Amino acid sequence: MKRVFIALLLFSLALGDAAAQKPRTAYDIIIRQGRVVDGTGRASFIADVAIQGDRIVRIGQLRGARAAREIDARGQVVAPGFIDMLGQSEIFLLIDPRAMSKVMQGVTTEITGEGESVAPMSDRIIRENEDFYRRYDLKVDWRTLDEYFRRLERQRIGLNIGTFVGATQVREYVIGYENRAPTAAELERMKQLVAEAMRDGALGLSTSLQYVPARFAKTDEIIELAKVARAYGGIYATHQRSEANAIDSSLEEVFEIARRAQIPVEIWHLKTAYKKNWGRMPEVLRRIEQARRSGLDITADVYPYTAASTSLTACLPPWVLEGGIEKTLSRLADAQTRASLKREIMTDSNDWENIYLGSGGASGVLIGSVVNPALEKYQGKRLSEIAAEQGKDPLDALFDFIIADRGQTGAIYFMMSEDDLRAALRAPFISICTDSGARATDGPLSGSKSHPRGWGSYPRILARYVREEQLLTLEEAIHKMTGLPAARVRLRDRGLLREGYFADVVIFDPEKVRDRATFENPNQYPEGINFVIINGQIAVDQGKHTGTLAGRIIRGPGYANSPRR
């Protein structure tokens, strides 16, 4: 009996030792003693952040807790992962799923789908862009948004992505590239396509009204499509019809769509472009504020640069682009048409966005990305330099370049003022975007250059406008990058550091963070972004990408009752 008692006593003591050695709570990751900026805009505080699985489970002082991985964040800022309010990576993710230029600057979620969205897709639309697809050996094997999302889920992706359905896309699908109104039957088909995309998980309806064929759509057409998006809980996002000479009437159209469709509106990459319009941003902001006070739900976003980026074909009047790329190239090859075009491009106008003249001509246009490998040597050069090298009139050099790259060239346009940008950044309803697709310094996209905003927008905000100029407090800036855009597109459980939310987290050094990308040499990752966590998995570890593909598809509210769910 005595031996039994002794054995039980020893067993009890052993259990006690084991219990004493066992940590009180075990987590996957604990971020220790960082300066937590939670995305709400409220004051920061020092705390630990515990992650279990794909969620944040505790925020506070976790002295007795242990984790498989502990990150010492003393002296660093711990914030929600940055949300790119307009990212343009939907096709690039199929070419290189890592989304390196976004993730390395702290972006964990991207919103995309500017007018020409990834779906619905048709053979006609594929033919229009076949040069790009051929360059990257990309097979377009989806037709609906659901099919596209399922392809991403199979291959995996480096960040979270959600998209709008483009009014331009459904117009191209049904009407093509012609300058005419839809018939009643065509409009009904367009509405059906918007409804299908909303049920597949689109976040709302988008437009890019500066460009052809979107420019051919009248306000009433857009309102009818926006009503469909609203019925599924979506919002309306727009690259408005004019960001320059006709910005007043363009804003009126934005407000009319919001009012008549009874839908929240996001104005993408708000700007007052061309030198003649510099200084007008405070007036534009006052008009938006007035609309908000009247009951319209209007917000906007900006990228922190004074140069824009879009296709080189944007230099052309709308009529040149009507009918698609083959007709455009044919017109540019005609000597008589060229002579007429030169006169029109060199004449100021409120009827179309003359981005060439608005940027000061060829010296204000820089070649960004190309599809034709023979043209890669011109990336990072001004059109004026290229014209001088080739001994050509600048507009002839422009037309010839468009022909040589079959309309696929991306260009950078120097056309905004720093004071207008600062005014916009200060507005409380302004969030941040890159308006640029994800690329990388290696892999299939490395040979192509782009706007530096795709590599450094968020570090640039933190370095220039928070640390150096003190235009924004750190808490204000983080709110514009996280909580504000998450609320705008109605993301569930993202955009804030809060218990129960998805573990999308960025940890950076507030004294060292900075962008390195330049217009001439954009393909450079930033400094000071030390850790990026996406859905609980570490994607950037001490400044190095881990290769993790932890991103997820973000579907809009219409998907909740979809039969495909």
GROMACS .gro file of N, CA and C in nm, residues 161-313:
model
  459
  161ILE      N    1  -0.769   3.978  -5.314
  161ILE     CA    2  -0.814   4.060  -5.425
  161ILE      C    3  -0.966   4.057  -5.437
  162GLY      N    4  -1.022   4.175  -5.460
  162GLY     CA    5  -1.163   4.190  -5.492
  162GLY      C    6  -1.176   4.282  -5.610
  163THR      N    7  -1.283   4.269  -5.687
  163THR     CA    8  -1.295   4.347  -5.809
  163THR      C    9  -1.436   4.399  -5.832
  164PHE      N   10  -1.443   4.509  -5.904
  164PHE     CA   11  -1.569   4.561  -5.955
  164PHE      C   12  -1.596   4.496  -6.090
  165VAL      N   13  -1.722   4.503  -6.135
  165VAL     CA   14  -1.753   4.468  -6.273
  165VAL      C   15  -1.759   4.599  -6.352
  166GLY      N   16  -1.691   4.602  -6.465
  166GLY     CA   17  -1.679   4.725  -6.541
  166GLY      C   18  -1.795   4.750  -6.636
  167ALA      N   19  -1.851   4.869  -6.632
  167ALA     CA   20  -1.952   4.908  -6.730
  167ALA      C   21  -1.892   4.908  -6.869
  168THR      N   22  -1.764   4.943  -6.878
  168THR     CA   23  -1.694   4.937  -7.007
  168THR      C   24  -1.690   4.794  -7.058
  169GLN      N   25  -1.660   4.701  -6.967
  169GLN     CA   26  -1.648   4.560  -7.006
  169GLN      C   27  -1.780   4.507  -7.060
  170VAL      N   28  -1.890   4.535  -6.994
  170VAL     CA   29  -2.018   4.482  -7.042
  170VAL      C   30  -2.060   4.552  -7.170
  171ARG      N   31  -2.020   4.679  -7.188
  171ARG     CA   32  -2.047   4.749  -7.315
  171ARG      C   33  -1.969   4.683  -7.430
  172GLU      N   34  -1.841   4.655  -7.405
  172GLU     CA   35  -1.760   4.588  -7.508
  172GLU      C   36  -1.817   4.449  -7.538
  173TYR      N   37  -1.863   4.380  -7.437
  173TYR     CA   38  -1.918   4.246  -7.453
  173TYR      C   39  -2.042   4.249  -7.543
  174VAL      N   40  -2.129   4.346  -7.522
  174VAL     CA   41  -2.258   4.349  -7.592
  174VAL      C   42  -2.253   4.431  -7.720
  175ILE      N   43  -2.189   4.550  -7.716
  175ILE     CA   44  -2.193   4.644  -7.829
  175ILE      C   45  -2.064   4.643  -7.909
  176GLY      N   46  -1.951   4.621  -7.841
  176GLY     CA   47  -1.822   4.631  -7.907
  176GLY      C   48  -1.762   4.769  -7.883
  177TYR      N   49  -1.699   4.824  -7.985
  177TYR     CA   50  -1.621   4.946  -7.970
  177TYR      C   51  -1.680   5.062  -8.051
  178GLU      N   52  -1.809   5.052  -8.078
  178GLU     CA   53  -1.876   5.153  -8.160
  178GLU      C   54  -1.931   5.267  -8.076
  179ASN      N   55  -1.942   5.384  -8.139
  179ASN     CA   56  -1.995   5.503  -8.073
  179ASN      C   57  -2.145   5.513  -8.099
  180ARG      N   58  -2.221   5.442  -8.017
  180ARG     CA   59  -2.367   5.447  -8.027
  180ARG      C   60  -2.429   5.403  -7.896
  181ALA      N   61  -2.555   5.438  -7.880
  181ALA     CA   62  -2.628   5.395  -7.760
  181ALA      C   63  -2.673   5.251  -7.776
  182PRO      N   64  -2.690   5.178  -7.666
  182PRO     CA   65  -2.743   5.041  -7.677
  182PRO      C   66  -2.891   5.042  -7.710
  183THR      N   67  -2.936   4.942  -7.781
  183THR     CA   68  -3.080   4.925  -7.798
  183THR      C   69  -3.139   4.881  -7.664
  184ALA      N   70  -3.272   4.881  -7.657
  184ALA     CA   71  -3.337   4.838  -7.533
  184ALA      C   72  -3.297   4.695  -7.497
  185ALA      N   73  -3.289   4.608  -7.599
  185ALA     CA   74  -3.251   4.469  -7.573
  185ALA      C   75  -3.105   4.459  -7.529
  186GLU      N   76  -3.018   4.540  -7.590
  186GLU     CA   77  -2.876   4.539  -7.553
  186GLU      C   78  -2.857   4.590  -7.411
  187LEU      N   79  -2.930   4.694  -7.374
  187LEU     CA   80  -2.918   4.745  -7.239
  187LEU      C   81  -2.964   4.641  -7.137
  188GLU      N   82  -3.069   4.570  -7.173
  188GLU     CA   83  -3.118   4.465  -7.083
  188GLU      C   84  -3.012   4.355  -7.067
  189ARG      N   85  -2.944   4.321  -7.176
  189ARG     CA   86  -2.838   4.220  -7.168
  189ARG      C   87  -2.721   4.271  -7.082
  190MET      N   88  -2.687   4.397  -7.095
  190MET     CA   89  -2.581   4.456  -7.013
  190MET      C   90  -2.618   4.451  -6.865
  191LYS      N   91  -2.742   4.479  -6.833
  191LYS     CA   92  -2.788   4.472  -6.695
  191LYS      C   93  -2.781   4.329  -6.642
  192GLN      N   94  -2.814   4.233  -6.727
  192GLN     CA   95  -2.805   4.093  -6.686
  192GLN      C   96  -2.660   4.054  -6.655
  193LEU      N   97  -2.566   4.102  -6.737
  193LEU     CA   98  -2.425   4.072  -6.715
  193LEU      C   99  -2.375   4.133  -6.584
  194VAL      N  100  -2.420   4.255  -6.553
  194VAL     CA  101  -2.383   4.316  -6.425
  194VAL      C  102  -2.439   4.233  -6.310
  195ALA      N  103  -2.563   4.192  -6.322
  195ALA     CA  104  -2.626   4.110  -6.216
  195ALA      C  105  -2.551   3.979  -6.196
  196GLU      N  106  -2.512   3.914  -6.306
  196GLU     CA  107  -2.438   3.788  -6.295
  196GLU      C  108  -2.304   3.809  -6.224
  197ALA      N  109  -2.235   3.918  -6.260
  197ALA     CA  110  -2.106   3.946  -6.196
  197ALA      C  111  -2.124   3.979  -6.048
  198MET      N  112  -2.231   4.049  -6.014
  198MET     CA  113  -2.257   4.080  -5.873
  198MET      C  114  -2.283   3.952  -5.794
  199ARG      N  115  -2.357   3.859  -5.853
  199ARG     CA  116  -2.381   3.730  -5.786
  199ARG      C  117  -2.253   3.649  -5.774
  200ASP      N  118  -2.159   3.671  -5.868
  200ASP     CA  119  -2.030   3.603  -5.861
  200ASP      C  120  -1.937   3.665  -5.758
  201GLY      N  121  -1.972   3.784  -5.708
  201GLY     CA  122  -1.892   3.845  -5.604
  201GLY      C  123  -1.829   3.978  -5.637
  202ALA      N  124  -1.872   4.045  -5.746
  202ALA     CA  125  -1.821   4.180  -5.774
  202ALA      C  126  -1.859   4.274  -5.661
  203LEU      N  127  -1.775   4.374  -5.636
  203LEU     CA  128  -1.798   4.469  -5.527
  203LEU      C  129  -1.893   4.580  -5.567
  204GLY      N  130  -1.917   4.595  -5.696
  204GLY     CA  131  -2.004   4.700  -5.746
  204GLY      C  132  -1.977   4.722  -5.894
  205LEU      N  133  -2.022   4.837  -5.944
  205LEU     CA  134  -2.005   4.875  -6.084
  205LEU      C  135  -1.898   4.982  -6.095
  206SER      N  136  -1.818   4.975  -6.201
  206SER     CA  137  -1.714   5.076  -6.222
  206SER      C  138  -1.720   5.131  -6.364
  207THR      N  139  -1.666   5.252  -6.379
  207THR     CA  140  -1.652   5.311  -6.512
  207THR      C  141  -1.513   5.374  -6.527
  208SER      N  142  -1.472   5.389  -6.653
  208SER     CA  143  -1.349   5.462  -6.687
  208SER      C  144  -1.385   5.553  -6.804
  209LEU      N  145  -1.458   5.659  -6.772
  209LEU     CA  146  -1.530   5.737  -6.874
  209LEU      C  147  -1.440   5.827  -6.959
  210GLN      N  148  -1.314   5.839  -6.925
  210GLN     CA  149  -1.223   5.918  -7.009
  210GLN      C  150  -1.191   5.844  -7.139
  211TYR      N  151  -1.202   5.711  -7.135
  211TYR     CA  152  -1.147   5.629  -7.242
  211TYR      C  153  -1.255   5.572  -7.335
  212VAL      N  154  -1.212   5.537  -7.454
  212VAL     CA  155  -1.296   5.469  -7.552
  212VAL      C  156  -1.290   5.319  -7.522
  213PRO      N  157  -1.406   5.248  -7.526
  213PRO     CA  158  -1.539   5.295  -7.565
  213PRO      C  159  -1.625   5.344  -7.449
  214ALA      N  160  -1.569   5.350  -7.327
  214ALA     CA  161  -1.648   5.396  -7.213
  214ALA      C  162  -1.704   5.536  -7.236
  215ARG      N  163  -1.625   5.618  -7.305
  215ARG     CA  164  -1.666   5.756  -7.329
  215ARG      C  165  -1.795   5.766  -7.411
  216PHE      N  166  -1.827   5.661  -7.484
  216PHE     CA  167  -1.947   5.663  -7.567
  216PHE      C  168  -2.074   5.640  -7.486
  217ALA      N  169  -2.060   5.597  -7.361
  217ALA     CA  170  -2.176   5.570  -7.277
  217ALA      C  171  -2.233   5.701  -7.222
  218LYS      N  172  -2.363   5.717  -7.230
  218LYS     CA  173  -2.430   5.834  -7.175
  218LYS      C  174  -2.464   5.809  -7.027
  219THR      N  175  -2.495   5.917  -6.959
  219THR     CA  176  -2.521   5.909  -6.815
  219THR      C  177  -2.636   5.814  -6.783
  220ASP      N  178  -2.744   5.819  -6.860
  220ASP     CA  179  -2.859   5.733  -6.833
  220ASP      C  180  -2.823   5.585  -6.839
  221GLU      N  181  -2.736   5.549  -6.932
  221GLU     CA  182  -2.692   5.410  -6.944
  221GLU      C  183  -2.619   5.365  -6.818
  222ILE      N  184  -2.531   5.451  -6.767
  222ILE     CA  185  -2.456   5.417  -6.647
  222ILE      C  186  -2.549   5.405  -6.526
  223ILE      N  187  -2.645   5.493  -6.516
  223ILE     CA  188  -2.739   5.490  -6.404
  223ILE      C  189  -2.816   5.359  -6.401
  224GLU      N  190  -2.860   5.313  -6.516
  224GLU     CA  191  -2.936   5.187  -6.521
  224GLU      C  192  -2.850   5.069  -6.473
  225LEU      N  193  -2.722   5.069  -6.510
  225LEU     CA  194  -2.633   4.962  -6.465
  225LEU      C  195  -2.600   4.976  -6.316
  226ALA      N  196  -2.586   5.101  -6.270
  226ALA     CA  197  -2.556   5.125  -6.128
  226ALA      C  198  -2.671   5.080  -6.039
  227LYS      N  199  -2.793   5.094  -6.087
  227LYS     CA  200  -2.909   5.049  -6.009
  227LYS      C  201  -2.904   4.898  -5.985
  228VAL      N  202  -2.855   4.825  -6.083
  228VAL     CA  203  -2.841   4.680  -6.067
  228VAL      C  204  -2.739   4.649  -5.958
  229ALA      N  205  -2.624   4.717  -5.963
  229ALA     CA  206  -2.521   4.695  -5.862
  229ALA      C  207  -2.573   4.729  -5.723
  230ARG      N  208  -2.648   4.838  -5.712
  230ARG     CA  209  -2.704   4.877  -5.582
  230ARG      C  210  -2.798   4.770  -5.528
  231ALA      N  211  -2.876   4.708  -5.614
  231ALA     CA  212  -2.972   4.606  -5.571
  231ALA      C  213  -2.902   4.487  -5.505
  232TYR      N  214  -2.774   4.466  -5.537
  232TYR     CA  215  -2.697   4.357  -5.478
  232TYR      C  216  -2.604   4.406  -5.367
  233GLY      N  217  -2.623   4.529  -5.323
  233GLY     CA  218  -2.542   4.583  -5.214
  233GLY      C  219  -2.410   4.641  -5.256
  234GLY      N  220  -2.391   4.664  -5.387
  234GLY     CA  221  -2.265   4.716  -5.436
  234GLY      C  222  -2.260   4.867  -5.438
  235ILE      N  223  -2.140   4.922  -5.466
  235ILE     CA  224  -2.122   5.065  -5.481
  235ILE      C  225  -2.079   5.095  -5.624
  236TYR      N  226  -2.065   5.223  -5.656
  236TYR     CA  227  -2.022   5.267  -5.789
  236TYR      C  228  -1.887   5.336  -5.775
  237ALA      N  229  -1.789   5.296  -5.856
  237ALA     CA  230  -1.656   5.358  -5.856
  237ALA      C  231  -1.625   5.408  -5.996
  238THR      N  232  -1.566   5.526  -6.005
  238THR     CA  233  -1.548   5.585  -6.137
  238THR      C  234  -1.415   5.656  -6.156
  239HIS      N  235  -1.354   5.630  -6.270
  239HIS     CA  236  -1.257   5.721  -6.329
  239HIS      C  237  -1.343   5.817  -6.408
  240GLN      N  238  -1.363   5.935  -6.355
  240GLN     CA  239  -1.466   6.022  -6.410
  240GLN      C  240  -1.433   6.071  -6.551
  241ARG      N  241  -1.533   6.126  -6.617
  241ARG     CA  242  -1.523   6.160  -6.758
  241ARG      C  243  -1.415   6.264  -6.787
  242SER      N  244  -1.394   6.354  -6.693
  242SER     CA  245  -1.286   6.452  -6.708
  242SER      C  246  -1.219   6.477  -6.574
  243GLU      N  247  -1.087   6.483  -6.577
  243GLU     CA  248  -1.009   6.520  -6.460
  243GLU      C  249  -0.936   6.651  -6.486
  244ALA      N  250  -0.978   6.721  -6.591
  244ALA     CA  251  -0.905   6.839  -6.634
  244ALA      C  252  -1.000   6.953  -6.672
  245ASN      N  253  -1.003   6.988  -6.800
  245ASN     CA  254  -1.075   7.107  -6.844
  245ASN      C  255  -1.225   7.101  -6.817
  246ALA      N  256  -1.285   6.982  -6.824
  246ALA     CA  257  -1.429   6.968  -6.806
  246ALA      C  258  -1.463   6.903  -6.671
  247ILE      N  259  -1.379   6.925  -6.570
  247ILE     CA  260  -1.400   6.859  -6.442
  247ILE      C  261  -1.528   6.903  -6.374
  248ASP      N  262  -1.573   7.026  -6.399
  248ASP     CA  263  -1.697   7.073  -6.334
  248ASP      C  264  -1.817   6.992  -6.380
  249SER      N  265  -1.834   6.978  -6.511
  249SER     CA  266  -1.946   6.900  -6.562
  249SER      C  267  -1.929   6.752  -6.528
  250SER      N  268  -1.804   6.706  -6.521
  250SER     CA  269  -1.779   6.567  -6.486
  250SER      C  270  -1.824   6.538  -6.343
  251LEU      N  271  -1.795   6.629  -6.251
  251LEU     CA  272  -1.840   6.612  -6.114
  251LEU      C  273  -1.992   6.612  -6.105
  252GLU      N  274  -2.056   6.697  -6.184
  252GLU     CA  275  -2.202   6.699  -6.186
  252GLU      C  276  -2.258   6.563  -6.227
  253GLU      N  277  -2.193   6.499  -6.323
  253GLU     CA  278  -2.236   6.366  -6.365
  253GLU      C  279  -2.219   6.265  -6.252
  254VAL      N  280  -2.106   6.272  -6.181
  254VAL     CA  281  -2.084   6.183  -6.067
  254VAL      C  282  -2.197   6.199  -5.966
  255PHE      N  283  -2.231   6.323  -5.933
  255PHE     CA  284  -2.334   6.349  -5.833
  255PHE      C  285  -2.471   6.303  -5.883
  256GLU      N  286  -2.497   6.321  -6.012
  256GLU     CA  287  -2.626   6.280  -6.068
  256GLU      C  288  -2.642   6.128  -6.061
  257ILE      N  289  -2.535   6.055  -6.092
  257ILE     CA  290  -2.541   5.909  -6.085
  257ILE      C  291  -2.565   5.865  -5.940
  258ALA      N  292  -2.495   5.926  -5.846
  258ALA     CA  293  -2.514   5.892  -5.705
  258ALA      C  294  -2.657   5.918  -5.661
  259ARG      N  295  -2.711   6.029  -5.704
  259ARG     CA  296  -2.846   6.069  -5.662
  259ARG      C  297  -2.954   5.982  -5.726
  260ARG      N  298  -2.947   5.965  -5.857
  260ARG     CA  299  -3.054   5.894  -5.927
  260ARG      C  300  -3.047   5.743  -5.907
  261ALA      N  301  -2.927   5.690  -5.894
  261ALA     CA  302  -2.913   5.546  -5.869
  261ALA      C  303  -2.918   5.514  -5.720
  262GLN      N  304  -2.913   5.618  -5.637
  262GLN     CA  305  -2.914   5.602  -5.491
  262GLN      C  306  -2.805   5.505  -5.446
  263ILE      N  307  -2.684   5.537  -5.489
  263ILE     CA  308  -2.572   5.445  -5.468
  263ILE      C  309  -2.451   5.522  -5.415
  264PRO      N  310  -2.373   5.464  -5.321
  264PRO     CA  311  -2.247   5.526  -5.278
  264PRO      C  312  -2.148   5.530  -5.395
  265VAL      N  313  -2.065   5.635  -5.398
  265VAL     CA  314  -1.973   5.654  -5.510
  265VAL      C  315  -1.831   5.677  -5.460
  266GLU      N  316  -1.736   5.612  -5.523
  266GLU     CA  317  -1.594   5.635  -5.502
  266GLU      C  318  -1.536   5.695  -5.631
  267ILE      N  319  -1.471   5.812  -5.619
  267ILE     CA  320  -1.402   5.872  -5.734
  267ILE      C  321  -1.258   5.823  -5.729
  268TRP      N  322  -1.220   5.745  -5.829
  268TRP     CA  323  -1.086   5.689  -5.831
  268TRP      C  324  -0.983   5.794  -5.872
  269HIS      N  325  -0.866   5.788  -5.809
  269HIS     CA  326  -0.748   5.872  -5.835
  269HIS      C  327  -0.787   6.017  -5.869
  270LEU      N  328  -0.853   6.082  -5.776
  270LEU     CA  329  -0.897   6.221  -5.793
  270LEU      C  330  -0.778   6.311  -5.826
  271LYS      N  331  -0.797   6.399  -5.923
  271LYS     CA  332  -0.691   6.493  -5.959
  271LYS      C  333  -0.749   6.615  -6.031
  272THR      N  334  -0.671   6.721  -6.036
  272THR     CA  335  -0.702   6.836  -6.122
  272THR      C  336  -0.583   6.848  -6.217
  273ALA      N  337  -0.600   6.796  -6.337
  273ALA     CA  338  -0.489   6.776  -6.429
  273ALA      C  339  -0.472   6.893  -6.526
  274TYR      N  340  -0.349   6.904  -6.576
  274TYR     CA  341  -0.301   7.003  -6.672
  274TYR      C  342  -0.276   7.136  -6.600
  275LYS      N  343  -0.170   7.203  -6.638
  275LYS     CA  344  -0.123   7.323  -6.567
  275LYS      C  345  -0.230   7.430  -6.555
  276LYS      N  346  -0.315   7.444  -6.657
  276LYS     CA  347  -0.419   7.547  -6.653
  276LYS      C  348  -0.520   7.523  -6.542
  277ASN      N  349  -0.525   7.398  -6.489
  277ASN     CA  350  -0.619   7.364  -6.382
  277ASN      C  351  -0.552   7.349  -6.246
  278TRP      N  352  -0.421   7.373  -6.239
  278TRP     CA  353  -0.354   7.364  -6.111
  278TRP      C  354  -0.410   7.468  -6.014
  279GLY      N  355  -0.421   7.427  -5.889
  279GLY     CA  356  -0.477   7.516  -5.787
  279GLY      C  357  -0.626   7.499  -5.767
  280ARG      N  358  -0.690   7.414  -5.847
  280ARG     CA  359  -0.835   7.397  -5.838
  280ARG      C  360  -0.879   7.286  -5.741
  281MET      N  361  -0.784   7.211  -5.686
  281MET     CA  362  -0.823   7.100  -5.599
  281MET      C  363  -0.904   7.144  -5.478
  282PRO      N  364  -0.869   7.254  -5.408
  282PRO     CA  365  -0.955   7.295  -5.295
  282PRO      C  366  -1.099   7.320  -5.336
  283GLU      N  367  -1.118   7.376  -5.454
  283GLU     CA  368  -1.254   7.399  -5.504
  283GLU      C  369  -1.326   7.266  -5.531
  284VAL      N  370  -1.256   7.171  -5.591
  284VAL     CA  371  -1.314   7.039  -5.618
  284VAL      C  372  -1.352   6.970  -5.487
  285LEU      N  373  -1.265   6.980  -5.388
  285LEU     CA  374  -1.294   6.918  -5.259
  285LEU      C  375  -1.415   6.983  -5.192
  286ARG      N  376  -1.427   7.115  -5.205
  286ARG     CA  377  -1.545   7.183  -5.149
  286ARG      C  378  -1.673   7.135  -5.215
  287ARG      N  379  -1.668   7.112  -5.346
  287ARG     CA  380  -1.788   7.064  -5.416
  287ARG      C  381  -1.826   6.924  -5.369
  288ILE      N  382  -1.725   6.839  -5.347
  288ILE     CA  383  -1.754   6.704  -5.296
  288ILE      C  384  -1.810   6.713  -5.154
  289GLU      N  385  -1.751   6.797  -5.071
  289GLU     CA  386  -1.801   6.814  -4.934
  289GLU      C  387  -1.945   6.864  -4.934
  290GLN      N  388  -1.975   6.957  -5.025
  290GLN     CA  389  -2.112   7.008  -5.035
  290GLN      C  390  -2.208   6.896  -5.075
  291ALA      N  391  -2.167   6.811  -5.170
  291ALA     CA  392  -2.250   6.698  -5.211
  291ALA      C  393  -2.271   6.602  -5.094
  292ARG      N  394  -2.167   6.580  -5.015
  292ARG     CA  395  -2.179   6.492  -4.899
  292ARG      C  396  -2.277   6.549  -4.797
  293ARG      N  397  -2.270   6.681  -4.775
  293ARG     CA  398  -2.363   6.744  -4.681
  293ARG      C  399  -2.507   6.736  -4.729
  294SER      N  400  -2.524   6.730  -4.861
  294SER     CA  401  -2.660   6.721  -4.916
  294SER      C  402  -2.717   6.580  -4.908
  295GLY      N  403  -2.635   6.484  -4.862
  295GLY     CA  404  -2.684   6.348  -4.844
  295GLY      C  405  -2.625   6.246  -4.940
  296LEU      N  406  -2.541   6.289  -5.033
  296LEU     CA  407  -2.477   6.194  -5.125
  296LEU      C  408  -2.355   6.132  -5.058
  297ASP      N  409  -2.339   6.002  -5.078
  297ASP     CA  410  -2.228   5.929  -5.016
  297ASP      C  411  -2.114   5.924  -5.116
  298ILE      N  412  -2.029   6.028  -5.115
  298ILE     CA  413  -1.920   6.041  -5.211
  298ILE      C  414  -1.786   6.038  -5.137
  299THR      N  415  -1.694   5.954  -5.181
  299THR     CA  416  -1.557   5.953  -5.131
  299THR      C  417  -1.463   5.945  -5.251
  300ALA      N  418  -1.333   5.952  -5.226
  300ALA     CA  419  -1.236   5.948  -5.335
  300ALA      C  420  -1.104   5.894  -5.284
  301ASP      N  421  -1.012   5.871  -5.376
  301ASP     CA  422  -0.878   5.828  -5.340
  301ASP      C  423  -0.776   5.894  -5.431
  302VAL      N  424  -0.650   5.890  -5.389
  302VAL     CA  425  -0.540   5.948  -5.468
  302VAL      C  426  -0.418   5.857  -5.457
  303TYR      N  427  -0.325   5.874  -5.550
  303TYR     CA  428  -0.191   5.817  -5.534
  303TYR      C  429  -0.094   5.934  -5.512
  304PRO      N  430   0.015   5.914  -5.438
  304PRO     CA  431   0.099   6.026  -5.395
  304PRO      C  432   0.208   6.068  -5.494
  305TYR      N  433   0.168   6.093  -5.617
  305TYR     CA  434   0.261   6.136  -5.721
  305TYR      C  435   0.193   6.242  -5.808
  306THR      N  436   0.273   6.323  -5.875
  306THR     CA  437   0.217   6.428  -5.961
  306THR      C  438   0.221   6.391  -6.109
  307ALA      N  439   0.245   6.267  -6.138
  307ALA     CA  440   0.238   6.216  -6.275
  307ALA      C  441   0.136   6.105  -6.280
  308ALA      N  442   0.059   6.100  -6.388
  308ALA     CA  443  -0.040   5.995  -6.410
  308ALA      C  444   0.020   5.888  -6.500
  309SER      N  445  -0.054   5.780  -6.518
  309SER     CA  446  -0.008   5.674  -6.608
  309SER      C  447  -0.129   5.607  -6.672
  310THR      N  448  -0.121   5.590  -6.802
  310THR     CA  449  -0.226   5.522  -6.876
  310THR      C  450  -0.168   5.480  -7.011
  311SER      N  451  -0.251   5.436  -7.099
  311SER     CA  452  -0.204   5.391  -7.230
  311SER      C  453  -0.151   5.509  -7.312
  312LEU      N  454  -0.054   5.481  -7.397
  312LEU     CA  455  -0.005   5.584  -7.490
  312LEU      C  456  -0.115   5.624  -7.588
  313THR      N  457  -0.207   5.535  -7.615
  313THR     CA  458  -0.318   5.568  -7.706
  313THR      C  459  -0.412   5.673  -7.647
   0.00000   0.00000   0.00000
